[in-house]
GROMACS .gro file of C-alpha atoms in nm:
model
   61
    1MET     CA    1  -0.003  -0.015   0.010
    2ARG     CA    2   0.131   0.345  -0.112
    3TYR     CA    3   0.098   0.620   0.109
    4GLY     CA    4   0.140   0.990   0.014
    5GLU     CA    5   0.380   1.237   0.136
    6GLY     CA    6   0.299   1.335   0.539
    7HIS     CA    7   0.075   1.068   0.565
    8PRO     CA    8  -0.017   1.004   0.907
    9ALA     CA    9   0.126   0.618   0.892
   10LEU     CA   10   0.444   0.726   0.746
   11GLN     CA   11   0.476   1.009   1.034
   12CYS     CA   12   0.441   0.735   1.281
   13VAL     CA   13   0.717   0.499   1.144
   14GLU     CA   14   0.911   0.826   1.104
   15ARG     CA   15   0.889   0.908   1.516
   16VAL     CA   16   0.854   0.547   1.596
   17GLY     CA   17   0.507   0.694   1.806
   18SER     CA   18   0.153   0.692   1.705
   19VAL     CA   19   0.030   0.985   1.516
   20ARG     CA   20  -0.322   1.085   1.607
   21ALA     CA   21  -0.524   1.239   1.300
   22SER     CA   22  -0.846   1.433   1.284
   23ILE     CA   23  -1.070   1.630   1.029
   24GLY     CA   24  -1.300   1.801   1.328
   25THR     CA   25  -1.608   1.942   1.232
   26ALA     CA   26  -1.543   1.965   0.861
   27PRO     CA   27  -1.833   1.953   0.663
   28PRO     CA   28  -1.921   1.663   0.513
   29GLU     CA   29  -1.802   1.641   0.115
   30GLN     CA   30  -1.451   1.795   0.279
   31ALA     CA   31  -1.452   1.521   0.570
   32ARG     CA   32  -1.493   1.188   0.281
   33GLU     CA   33  -1.183   1.353   0.066
   34TRP     CA   34  -1.027   1.388   0.405
   35ALA     CA   35  -1.053   1.001   0.447
   36ARG     CA   36  -1.019   0.889   0.091
   37VAL     CA   37  -0.648   1.043   0.043
   38ARG     CA   38  -0.576   0.866   0.307
   39GLN     CA   39  -0.732   0.580   0.218
   40TRP     CA   40  -0.955   0.533   0.533
   41PRO     CA   41  -1.325   0.434   0.542
   42THR     CA   42  -1.514   0.742   0.377
   43ASP     CA   43  -1.696   0.817   0.710
   44ALA     CA   44  -1.365   0.836   0.912
   45VAL     CA   45  -1.303   1.181   1.047
   46HIS     CA   46  -1.061   1.029   1.370
   47ALA     CA   47  -0.797   0.817   1.361
   48LEU     CA   48  -0.485   0.653   1.545
   49CYS     CA   49  -0.172   0.524   1.358
   50ALA     CA   50   0.017   0.296   1.579
   51VAL     CA   51   0.329   0.133   1.467
   52LEU     CA   52   0.367  -0.215   1.468
   53ARG     CA   53   0.680  -0.433   1.616
   54SER     CA   54   0.794  -0.722   1.542
   55ARG     CA   55   1.112  -0.894   1.804
   56GLY     CA   56   1.191  -0.494   1.912
   57GLU     CA   57   1.168  -0.352   1.537
   58PRO     CA   58   0.944  -0.122   1.305
   59TRP     CA   59   0.788  -0.269   1.097
   60ALA     CA   60   0.660  -0.161   0.765
   61SER     CA   61   0.583  -0.318   0.420
   0.00000   0.00000   0.00000
């Protein structure tokens, strides 16, 4: 899966920590586009990305 520059999943791998993301109270059309661009369900308005670890090392595909 490819993520665009600045995607929360890439940020959490770089930081080796979780990243919160939110569109907040944006209009529904803007919220759907925000979620679509991030490859999330279109009704998502908040998200938490976390690094998966295997044997103490960050995992990325």
